[in-house]
Structure formats: C-alpha cells, structure tokens
Tab-separated table of C-alpha atoms and ligand atoms in Angstrom:
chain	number	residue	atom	x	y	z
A	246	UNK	CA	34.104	18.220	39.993
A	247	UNK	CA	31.489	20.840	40.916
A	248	UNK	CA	28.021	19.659	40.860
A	249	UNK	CA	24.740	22.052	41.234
A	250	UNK	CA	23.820	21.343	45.010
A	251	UNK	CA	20.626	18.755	45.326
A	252	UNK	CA	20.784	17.688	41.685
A	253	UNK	CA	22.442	14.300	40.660
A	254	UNK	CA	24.971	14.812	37.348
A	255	UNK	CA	23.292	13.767	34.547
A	256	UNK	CA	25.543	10.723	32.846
A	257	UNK	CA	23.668	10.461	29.284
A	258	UNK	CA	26.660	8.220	28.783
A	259	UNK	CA	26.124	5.288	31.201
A	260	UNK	CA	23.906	4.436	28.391
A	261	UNK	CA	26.744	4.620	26.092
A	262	UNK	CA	29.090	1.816	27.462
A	263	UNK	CA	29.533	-0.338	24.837
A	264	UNK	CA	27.413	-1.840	21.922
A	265	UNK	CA	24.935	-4.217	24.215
A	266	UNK	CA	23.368	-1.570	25.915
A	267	UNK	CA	23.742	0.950	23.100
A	268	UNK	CA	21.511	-0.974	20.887
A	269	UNK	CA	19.051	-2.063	23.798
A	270	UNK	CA	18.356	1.387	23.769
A	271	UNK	CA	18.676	2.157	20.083
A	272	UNK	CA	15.482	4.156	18.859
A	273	UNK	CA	15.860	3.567	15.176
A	274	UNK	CA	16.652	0.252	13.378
A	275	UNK	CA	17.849	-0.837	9.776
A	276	UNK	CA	16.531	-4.354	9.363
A	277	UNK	CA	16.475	-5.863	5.936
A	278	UNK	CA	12.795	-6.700	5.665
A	279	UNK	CA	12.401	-2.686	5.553
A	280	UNK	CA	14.930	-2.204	2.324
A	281	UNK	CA	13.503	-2.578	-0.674
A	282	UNK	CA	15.945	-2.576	-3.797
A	283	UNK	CA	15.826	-0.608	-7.256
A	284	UNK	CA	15.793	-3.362	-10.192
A	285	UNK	CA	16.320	-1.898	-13.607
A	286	UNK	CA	15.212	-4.575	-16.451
A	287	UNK	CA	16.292	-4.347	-20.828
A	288	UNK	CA	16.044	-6.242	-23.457
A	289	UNK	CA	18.621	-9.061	-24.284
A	290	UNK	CA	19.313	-12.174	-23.080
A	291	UNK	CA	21.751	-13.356	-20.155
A	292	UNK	CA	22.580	-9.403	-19.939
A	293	UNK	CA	24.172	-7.568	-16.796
A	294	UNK	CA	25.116	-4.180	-17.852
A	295	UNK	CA	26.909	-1.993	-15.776
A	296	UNK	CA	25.947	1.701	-15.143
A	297	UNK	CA	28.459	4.068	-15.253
A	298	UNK	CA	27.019	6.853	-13.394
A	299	UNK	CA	25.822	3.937	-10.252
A	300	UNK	CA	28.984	2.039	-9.946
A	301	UNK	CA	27.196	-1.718	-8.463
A	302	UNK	CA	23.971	-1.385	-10.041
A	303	UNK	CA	23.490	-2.839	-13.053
A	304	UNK	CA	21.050	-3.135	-16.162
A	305	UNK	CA	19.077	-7.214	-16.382
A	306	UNK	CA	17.643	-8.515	-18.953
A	307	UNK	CA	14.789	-10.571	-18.035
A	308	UNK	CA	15.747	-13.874	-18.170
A	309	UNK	CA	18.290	-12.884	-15.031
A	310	UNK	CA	16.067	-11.570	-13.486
A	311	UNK	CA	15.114	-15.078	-11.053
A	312	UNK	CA	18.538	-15.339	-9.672
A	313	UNK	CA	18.844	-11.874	-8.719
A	314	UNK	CA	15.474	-12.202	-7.074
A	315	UNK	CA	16.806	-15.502	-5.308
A	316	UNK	CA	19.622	-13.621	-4.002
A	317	UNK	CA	17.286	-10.487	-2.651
A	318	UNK	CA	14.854	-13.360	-1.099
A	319	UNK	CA	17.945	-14.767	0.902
A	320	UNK	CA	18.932	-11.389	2.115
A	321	UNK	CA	15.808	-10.823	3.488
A	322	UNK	CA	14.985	-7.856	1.667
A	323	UNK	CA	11.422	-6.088	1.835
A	324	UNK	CA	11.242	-6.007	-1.987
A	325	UNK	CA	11.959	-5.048	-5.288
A	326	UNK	CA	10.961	-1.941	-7.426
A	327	UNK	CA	10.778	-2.479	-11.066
A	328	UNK	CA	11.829	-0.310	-13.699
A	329	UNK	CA	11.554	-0.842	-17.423
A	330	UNK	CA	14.224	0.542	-19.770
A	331	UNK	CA	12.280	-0.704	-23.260
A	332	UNK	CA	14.066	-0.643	-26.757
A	333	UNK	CA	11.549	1.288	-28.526
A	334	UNK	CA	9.942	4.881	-27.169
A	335	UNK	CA	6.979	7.013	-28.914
A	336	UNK	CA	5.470	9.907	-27.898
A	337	UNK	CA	2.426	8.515	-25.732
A	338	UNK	CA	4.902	5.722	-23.655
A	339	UNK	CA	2.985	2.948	-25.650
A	340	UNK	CA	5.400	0.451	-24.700
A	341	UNK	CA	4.302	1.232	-20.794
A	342	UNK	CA	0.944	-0.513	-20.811
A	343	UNK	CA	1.910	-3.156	-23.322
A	344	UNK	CA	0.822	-6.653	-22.180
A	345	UNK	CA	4.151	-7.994	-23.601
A	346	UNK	CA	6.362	-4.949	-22.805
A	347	UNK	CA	9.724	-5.390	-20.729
A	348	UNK	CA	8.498	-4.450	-17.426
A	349	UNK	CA	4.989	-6.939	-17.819
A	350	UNK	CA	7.254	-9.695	-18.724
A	351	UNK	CA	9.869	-8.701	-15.925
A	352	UNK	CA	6.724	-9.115	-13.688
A	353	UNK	CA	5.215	-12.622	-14.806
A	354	UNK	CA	9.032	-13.726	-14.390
A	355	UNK	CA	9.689	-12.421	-11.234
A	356	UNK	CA	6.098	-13.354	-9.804
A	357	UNK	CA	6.404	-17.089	-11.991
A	358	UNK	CA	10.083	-17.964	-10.093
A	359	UNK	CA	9.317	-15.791	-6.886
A	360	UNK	CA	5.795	-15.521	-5.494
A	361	UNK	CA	6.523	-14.399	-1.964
A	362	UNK	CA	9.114	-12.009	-3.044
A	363	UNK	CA	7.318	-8.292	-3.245
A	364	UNK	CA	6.878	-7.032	-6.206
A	365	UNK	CA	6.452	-3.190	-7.047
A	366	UNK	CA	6.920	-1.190	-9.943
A	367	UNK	CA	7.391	1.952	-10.776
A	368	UNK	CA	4.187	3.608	-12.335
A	369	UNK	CA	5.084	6.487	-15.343
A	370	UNK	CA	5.999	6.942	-18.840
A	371	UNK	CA	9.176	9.244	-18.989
A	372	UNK	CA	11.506	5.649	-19.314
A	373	UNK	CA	8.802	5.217	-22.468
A	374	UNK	CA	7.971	8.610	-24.289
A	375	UNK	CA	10.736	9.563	-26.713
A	376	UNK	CA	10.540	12.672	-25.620
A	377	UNK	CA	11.305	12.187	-21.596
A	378	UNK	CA	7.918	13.661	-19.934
A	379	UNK	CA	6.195	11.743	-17.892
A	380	UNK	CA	2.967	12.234	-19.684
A	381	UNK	CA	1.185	13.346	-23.165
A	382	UNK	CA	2.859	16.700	-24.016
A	383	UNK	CA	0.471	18.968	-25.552
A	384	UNK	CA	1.361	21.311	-29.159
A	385	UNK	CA	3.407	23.993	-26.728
A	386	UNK	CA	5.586	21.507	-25.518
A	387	UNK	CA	3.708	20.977	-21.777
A	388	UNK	CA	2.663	18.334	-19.914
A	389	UNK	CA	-1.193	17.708	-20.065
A	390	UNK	CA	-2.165	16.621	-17.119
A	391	UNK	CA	-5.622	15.222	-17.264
A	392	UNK	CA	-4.939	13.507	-21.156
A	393	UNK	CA	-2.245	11.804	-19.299
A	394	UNK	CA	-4.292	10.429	-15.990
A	395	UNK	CA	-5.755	7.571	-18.699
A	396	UNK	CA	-2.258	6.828	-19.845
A	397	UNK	CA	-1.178	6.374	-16.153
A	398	UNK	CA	-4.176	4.030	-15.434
A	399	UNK	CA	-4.254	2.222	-17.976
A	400	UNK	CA	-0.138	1.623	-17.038
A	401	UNK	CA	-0.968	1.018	-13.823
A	402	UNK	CA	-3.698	-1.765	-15.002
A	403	UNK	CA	-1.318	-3.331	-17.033
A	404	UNK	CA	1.502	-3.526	-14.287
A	405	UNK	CA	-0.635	-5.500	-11.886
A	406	UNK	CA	-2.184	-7.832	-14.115
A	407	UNK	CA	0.737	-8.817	-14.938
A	408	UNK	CA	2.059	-9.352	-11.135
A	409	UNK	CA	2.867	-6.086	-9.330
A	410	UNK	CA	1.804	-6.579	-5.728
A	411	UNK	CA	2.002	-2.422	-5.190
A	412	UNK	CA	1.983	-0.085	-8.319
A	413	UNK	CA	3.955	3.321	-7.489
A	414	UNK	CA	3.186	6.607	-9.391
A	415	UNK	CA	5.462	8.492	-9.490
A	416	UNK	CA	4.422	11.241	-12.483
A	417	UNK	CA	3.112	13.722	-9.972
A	418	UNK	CA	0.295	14.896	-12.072
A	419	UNK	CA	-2.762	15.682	-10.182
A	420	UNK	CA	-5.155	13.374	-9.851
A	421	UNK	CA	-3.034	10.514	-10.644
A	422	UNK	CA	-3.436	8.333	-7.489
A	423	UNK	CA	-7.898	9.150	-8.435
A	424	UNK	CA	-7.514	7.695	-11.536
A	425	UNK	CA	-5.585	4.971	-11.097
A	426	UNK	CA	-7.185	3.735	-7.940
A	427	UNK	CA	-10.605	3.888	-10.026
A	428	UNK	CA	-8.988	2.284	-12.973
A	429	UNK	CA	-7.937	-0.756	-10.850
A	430	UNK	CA	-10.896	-1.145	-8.854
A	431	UNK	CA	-12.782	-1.180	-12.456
A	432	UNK	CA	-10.285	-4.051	-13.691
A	433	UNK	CA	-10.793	-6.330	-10.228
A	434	UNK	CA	-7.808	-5.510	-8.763
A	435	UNK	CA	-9.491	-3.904	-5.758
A	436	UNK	CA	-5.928	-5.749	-3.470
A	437	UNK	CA	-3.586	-4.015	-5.359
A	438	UNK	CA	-2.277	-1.233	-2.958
A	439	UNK	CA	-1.223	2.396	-4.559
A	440	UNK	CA	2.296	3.447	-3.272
A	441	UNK	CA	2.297	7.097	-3.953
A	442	UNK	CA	5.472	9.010	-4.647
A	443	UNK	CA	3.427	11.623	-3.320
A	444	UNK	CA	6.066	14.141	-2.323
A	445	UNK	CA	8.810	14.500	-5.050
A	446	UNK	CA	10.871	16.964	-5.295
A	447	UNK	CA	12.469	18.634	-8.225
A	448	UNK	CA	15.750	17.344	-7.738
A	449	UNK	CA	19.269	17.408	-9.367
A	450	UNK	CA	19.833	14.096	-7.893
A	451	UNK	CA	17.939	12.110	-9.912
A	452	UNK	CA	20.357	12.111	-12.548
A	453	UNK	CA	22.371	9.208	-12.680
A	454	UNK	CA	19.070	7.172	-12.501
A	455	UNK	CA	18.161	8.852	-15.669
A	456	UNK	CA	21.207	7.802	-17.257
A	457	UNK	CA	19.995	4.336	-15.838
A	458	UNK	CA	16.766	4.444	-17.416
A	459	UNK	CA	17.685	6.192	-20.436
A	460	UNK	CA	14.418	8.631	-19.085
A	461	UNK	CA	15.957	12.238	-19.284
A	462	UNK	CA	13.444	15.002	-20.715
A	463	UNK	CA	14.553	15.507	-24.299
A	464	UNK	CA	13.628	19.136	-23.577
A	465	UNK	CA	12.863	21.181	-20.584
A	466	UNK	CA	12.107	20.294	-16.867
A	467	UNK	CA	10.344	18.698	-14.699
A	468	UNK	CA	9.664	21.571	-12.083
A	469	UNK	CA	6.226	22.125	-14.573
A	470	UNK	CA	5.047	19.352	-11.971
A	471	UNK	CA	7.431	18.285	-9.705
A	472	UNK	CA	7.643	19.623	-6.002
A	473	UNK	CA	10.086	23.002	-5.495
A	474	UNK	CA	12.572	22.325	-3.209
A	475	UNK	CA	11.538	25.841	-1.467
A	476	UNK	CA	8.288	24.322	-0.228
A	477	UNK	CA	7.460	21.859	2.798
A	478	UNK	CA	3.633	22.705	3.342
A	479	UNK	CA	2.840	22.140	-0.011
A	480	UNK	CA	4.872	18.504	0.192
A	481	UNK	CA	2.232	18.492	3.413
A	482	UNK	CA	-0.739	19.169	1.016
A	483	UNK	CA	0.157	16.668	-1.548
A	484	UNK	CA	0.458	13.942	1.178
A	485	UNK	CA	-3.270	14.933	1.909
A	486	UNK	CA	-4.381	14.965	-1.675
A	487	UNK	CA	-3.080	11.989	-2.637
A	488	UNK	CA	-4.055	10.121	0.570
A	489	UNK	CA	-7.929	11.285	-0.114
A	490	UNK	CA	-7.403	9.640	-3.708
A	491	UNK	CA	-7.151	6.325	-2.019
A	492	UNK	CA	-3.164	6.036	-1.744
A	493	UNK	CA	-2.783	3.097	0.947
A	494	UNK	CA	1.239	4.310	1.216
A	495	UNK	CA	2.843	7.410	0.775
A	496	UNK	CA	6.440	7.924	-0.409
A	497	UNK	CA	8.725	10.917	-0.417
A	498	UNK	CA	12.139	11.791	-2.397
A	499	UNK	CA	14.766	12.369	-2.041
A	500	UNK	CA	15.372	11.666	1.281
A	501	UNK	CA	18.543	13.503	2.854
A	502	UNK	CA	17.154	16.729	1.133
A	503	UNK	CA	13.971	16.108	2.630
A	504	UNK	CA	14.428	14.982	6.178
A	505	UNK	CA	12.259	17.542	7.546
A	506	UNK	CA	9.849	16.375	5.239
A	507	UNK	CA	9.629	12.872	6.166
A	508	UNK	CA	9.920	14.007	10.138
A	509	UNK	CA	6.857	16.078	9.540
A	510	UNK	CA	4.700	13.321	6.936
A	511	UNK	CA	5.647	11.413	10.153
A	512	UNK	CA	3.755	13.464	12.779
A	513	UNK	CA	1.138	14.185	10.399
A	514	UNK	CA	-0.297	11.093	8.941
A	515	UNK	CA	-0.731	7.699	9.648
A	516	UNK	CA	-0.427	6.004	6.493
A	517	UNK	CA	2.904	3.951	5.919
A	518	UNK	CA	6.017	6.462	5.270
A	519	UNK	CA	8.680	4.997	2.747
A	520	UNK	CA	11.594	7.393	1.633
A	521	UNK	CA	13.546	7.051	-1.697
A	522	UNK	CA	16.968	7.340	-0.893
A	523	UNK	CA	17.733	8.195	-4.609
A	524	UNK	CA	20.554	7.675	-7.113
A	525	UNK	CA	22.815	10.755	-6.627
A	526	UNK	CA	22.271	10.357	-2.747
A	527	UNK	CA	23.894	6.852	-3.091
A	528	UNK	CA	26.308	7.799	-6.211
A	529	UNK	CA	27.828	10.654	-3.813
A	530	UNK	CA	28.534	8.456	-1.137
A	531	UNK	CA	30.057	5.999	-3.493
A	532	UNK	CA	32.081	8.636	-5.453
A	533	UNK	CA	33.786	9.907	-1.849
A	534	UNK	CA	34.450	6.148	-1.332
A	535	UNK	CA	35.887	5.627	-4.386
A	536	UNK	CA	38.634	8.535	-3.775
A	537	UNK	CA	38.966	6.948	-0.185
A	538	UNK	CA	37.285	10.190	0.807
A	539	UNK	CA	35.228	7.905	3.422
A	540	UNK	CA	34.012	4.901	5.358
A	541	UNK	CA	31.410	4.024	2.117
A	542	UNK	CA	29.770	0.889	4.626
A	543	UNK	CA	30.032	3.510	7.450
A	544	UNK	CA	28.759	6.507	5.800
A	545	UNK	CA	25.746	4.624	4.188
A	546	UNK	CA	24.813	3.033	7.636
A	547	UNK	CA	24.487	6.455	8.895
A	548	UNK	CA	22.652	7.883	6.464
A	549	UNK	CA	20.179	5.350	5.977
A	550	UNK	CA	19.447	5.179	9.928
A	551	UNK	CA	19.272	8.983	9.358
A	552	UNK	CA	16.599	8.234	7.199
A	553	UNK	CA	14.449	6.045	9.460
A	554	UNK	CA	15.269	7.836	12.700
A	555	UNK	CA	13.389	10.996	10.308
A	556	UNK	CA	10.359	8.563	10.232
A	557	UNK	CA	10.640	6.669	6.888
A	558	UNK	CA	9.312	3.140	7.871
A	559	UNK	CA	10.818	1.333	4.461
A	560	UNK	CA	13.851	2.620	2.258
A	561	UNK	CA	13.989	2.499	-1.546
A	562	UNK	CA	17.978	2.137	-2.025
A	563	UNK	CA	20.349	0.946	-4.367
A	564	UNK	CA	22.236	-0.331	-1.045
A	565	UNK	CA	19.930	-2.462	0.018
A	566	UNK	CA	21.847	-5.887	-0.985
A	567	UNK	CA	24.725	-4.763	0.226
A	568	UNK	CA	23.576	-3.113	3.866
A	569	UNK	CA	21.671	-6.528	4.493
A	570	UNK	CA	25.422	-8.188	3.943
A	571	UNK	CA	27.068	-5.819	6.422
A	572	UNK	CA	23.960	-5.773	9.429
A	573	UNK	CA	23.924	-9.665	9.110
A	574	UNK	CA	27.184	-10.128	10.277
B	243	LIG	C1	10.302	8.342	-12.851
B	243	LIG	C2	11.259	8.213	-11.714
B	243	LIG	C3	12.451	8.917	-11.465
B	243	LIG	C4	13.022	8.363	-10.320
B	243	LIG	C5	12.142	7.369	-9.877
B	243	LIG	N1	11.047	7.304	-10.740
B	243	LIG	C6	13.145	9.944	-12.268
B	243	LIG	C7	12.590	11.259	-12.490
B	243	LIG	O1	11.592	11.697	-11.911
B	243	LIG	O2	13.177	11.914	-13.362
B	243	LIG	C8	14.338	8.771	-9.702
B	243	LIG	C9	14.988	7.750	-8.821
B	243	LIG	C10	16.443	7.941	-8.539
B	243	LIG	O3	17.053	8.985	-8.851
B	243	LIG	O4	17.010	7.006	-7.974
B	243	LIG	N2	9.491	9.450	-12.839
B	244	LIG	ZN1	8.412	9.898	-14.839
C-alpha cells in the first residue's frame, strides 16, 4: 500500500474495533433520564384507547393514569408531557383553565401518586376550542393574538396550580412566554419554569397527533402563526424573543426536519435545548416497520441519537418507553 512519504496513514478505524471502545469514544448518548414521553389523558374510567394513526400510544383516562406513571418512573424516564383531550369544546378553550378540567385532574393524580416523577404539560387551547385554533379567533376567522395571551396565562396558571412542574406553550403567538411568565409570577408560582416551544414549524407531521387530540383546525391553517419551513433565522429570532420573555428552556419541532435548526439553537444559546421528535416522525418509522420495510428498534435508535448528536439535550417522543427497554439491556 502506498503511503504519502513522512506522514503516518490515518486509521479513523482503530477506534472502530468493536463496541467497548466505540462507545468510550461515543460523542452523543441516549440515556433515559433525557426522554420524556407524550401522555394523552380523556374522560372515562379504567380507559386505554388505542390510536389508530400512532399504533402503541394510547388514549388514558385518569384514573390509569398512576400505573402508567409507575411504569415511566421504573424506566427511568425524564418525564411526562400532558395533554388533555376534554369531552366538551367552546370557542374560547374554557375547559383549558378549568380547575376541574381533564388535564388539572390528570395533574393532582399524577403529582398525588407520583411526586418525583416530572410533570409537564402542554400549554394551548386548540385540543379545547371547537373550532381547532389555538387562540380567540376574531369575526374574519383569524387568530387574535394579544385577546388570546390572557387565555394562555390564565391556562398556564391553572396547569401549575394544579401540579405541572414546567408549563410548555406551544400556541406560538407573540408574546406568549411575556404573559405567561408575568401571569405566574403574579399567582406565586415564581419556581414554575416556562418550556417554550419556541421554534415550531408549520408542519404536515403533526397530524396523527391531531387525530390523537381530536385538535385539528375546523378551518384553515396554522401557518397564520406557525414557523415556515423556508426560514431558519427567523426560528433563530424566535429563540431570542422568547428567551428575553423569561423562557428558562427552549424547545424546537419537529426535529428531523429541523436538524439544522437545533445544531444552530445549539451554538447560539445557552439555555437548555429539547427537540420534539413529533407524531408523524415516529408514525413513519413505525409504518415502514410495520411492512417490514425496516429495523423499527434500529431505525429509531438512529434517529433519536441523530437528534441529540444535532444538540437537543432532552427528547419529547412517543418512543421513549420503549427505547429505555431496548438501551437497558
Ligand atoms: C398543540 C400541539 C401540537 C403538537 C404539540 N402541541 C399540534 C399542533 O400544533 O397542531 C404536535 C405534536 C405531535 O405531532 O406529536 N399546539
Ligand atoms: Zn395549539
């Protein structure tokens, strides 16, 4: 073999000989403790409703709700993130904010039979408007924005007085992370960290969560205030924004669409990073494995450590029971 004269071959893979030394010198991890699982919570009693569009995730109803948790605690999981899918929706999302509304008593449950386990929620009205939005729409049909800021705190207030350790926003109206972090400090809760779903994209992925939550727009779009997927500097600028309205940790979504995203939120800030590694991210991985298409615990594994090795330092994923099965062993 020819060699350049005076230069030693490079070998990158002496480092490669088998999995000891591989993961010595393994740059990204997927630990369990940095998962953090979707939980979507109904009415009913003793209820476990499968989804069809999210084949392994299902629907609770509340009073499930402690075993599940038990089972997330023993994995080792970071957390949980709450969301409410309520029997009755008007057009202001009253049922969001109600002191006895599904996700409230989904939190004094949880927080009652778990107290260590982390608890956060999911902080909007779309799941609770009959029309979809994520805020008050206005006599044309649009999303008011500042109207809706006092619906979001006054969510938000609810959520963590009745348990949520984090509330997440996740509306992306402007001003959202202001007026919630001033709504909270107002009610005591000056502990209660924001998680900001500050860049979210417009994304056709989200939609077998909405069949989940029941939480598609009866009419139009959500690209009136969610990111375009054309734009990275402005995901940049809404990192800042919401980070100078007192977010303590900033998330962005999807993930595998936005890897360049969460490389760059990376570089740029120093706040906490989680990614949402959304439902049609993990429904297309679980289609493929369905047809025997691929390796679904091999293919998830990847992407996920995609995900991290981009800079995410937590995961939102509806894999997160099962991954912490398959690293454990
Ligand atoms: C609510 C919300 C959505 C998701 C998380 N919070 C849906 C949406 O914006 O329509 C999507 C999560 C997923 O697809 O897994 N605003
Ligand atoms: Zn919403």
């Amino acid at each position: 073999m020819k060699v350049l004269a005076g230069f030693p071959q490079v070998r990158l893979r002496r480092l490669r000989q088998g999995a000891g030394l591989r993961s010595l010198v393994a740059e990204s991890t997927l630990l369990p403790e940095r998962l953090i699982l979707p939980l979507f919570v109904q009415e009913g009693r003793g209820c476990q409703e499968p989804i069809p569009a999210l084949p392994g995730v299902w629907r609770y109803s509340v009073d499930r709700l402690p075993a599940i948790a038990a089972e997330v605690s023993a994995l080792g999981l970071g957390g949980v993130i709450l969301f409410g899918v309520p029997a009755r929706k008007d057009r202001r999302g009253s049922g969001a904010d109600d002191p006895d509304g599904i996700i409230q008593r989904a939190l004094r449950q949880l927080k009652d039979a778990r107290p260590d386990l982390l608890l956060i929620v999911d902080t909007c009205l779309c799941a609770y408007t009959d029309h979809g939005h994520c805020g008050i729409i206005g006599p044309r049909g649009e999303l008011q924005n500042d109207e809706s800021l006092e619906r979001l705190a006054a969510v938000a207030v609810s959520q963590a007085a009745a348990g949520a350790d984090l509330v997440a926003p996740s509306a992306m109206l402007d001003g959202q992370v202001a007026a919630i972090r001033r709504a909270l400090d107002a009610a005591g809760q000056v502990n209660t960290p924001v998680l900001s779903y500050a860049a979210k994209y417009a994304s056709a992925l989200y939609g077998p969560f909405r069949e989940a939550a029941a939480s598609a727009p009866q009419f139009g779009d959500r690209r009136g205030y969610q990111l375009d997927p054309r734009n990275a500097r402005q995901a940049l600028h809404e990192i800042a924004l919401d980070l100078a309205e007192g977010a303590d940790l900033v998330m962005v979504k999807p993930a595998l669409t936005a890897l360049d995203i969460l490389r760059q939120a990376r570089d740029h800030f120093t706040v906490p990073l989680l990614a949402y590694h959304v439902s049609g991210e993990y429904a297309m991985v679980r289609a493929a494995a369905q047809q025997g298409w691929l390796d679904e615990q091999a293919a998830l594994l990847e992407v996920l450590t995609a995900i991290r090795r981009a800079g995410a330092d937590a995961i939102i994923t509806y894999a997160a029971a099962q991954v912490a099965r398959w690293i454990a062993r």
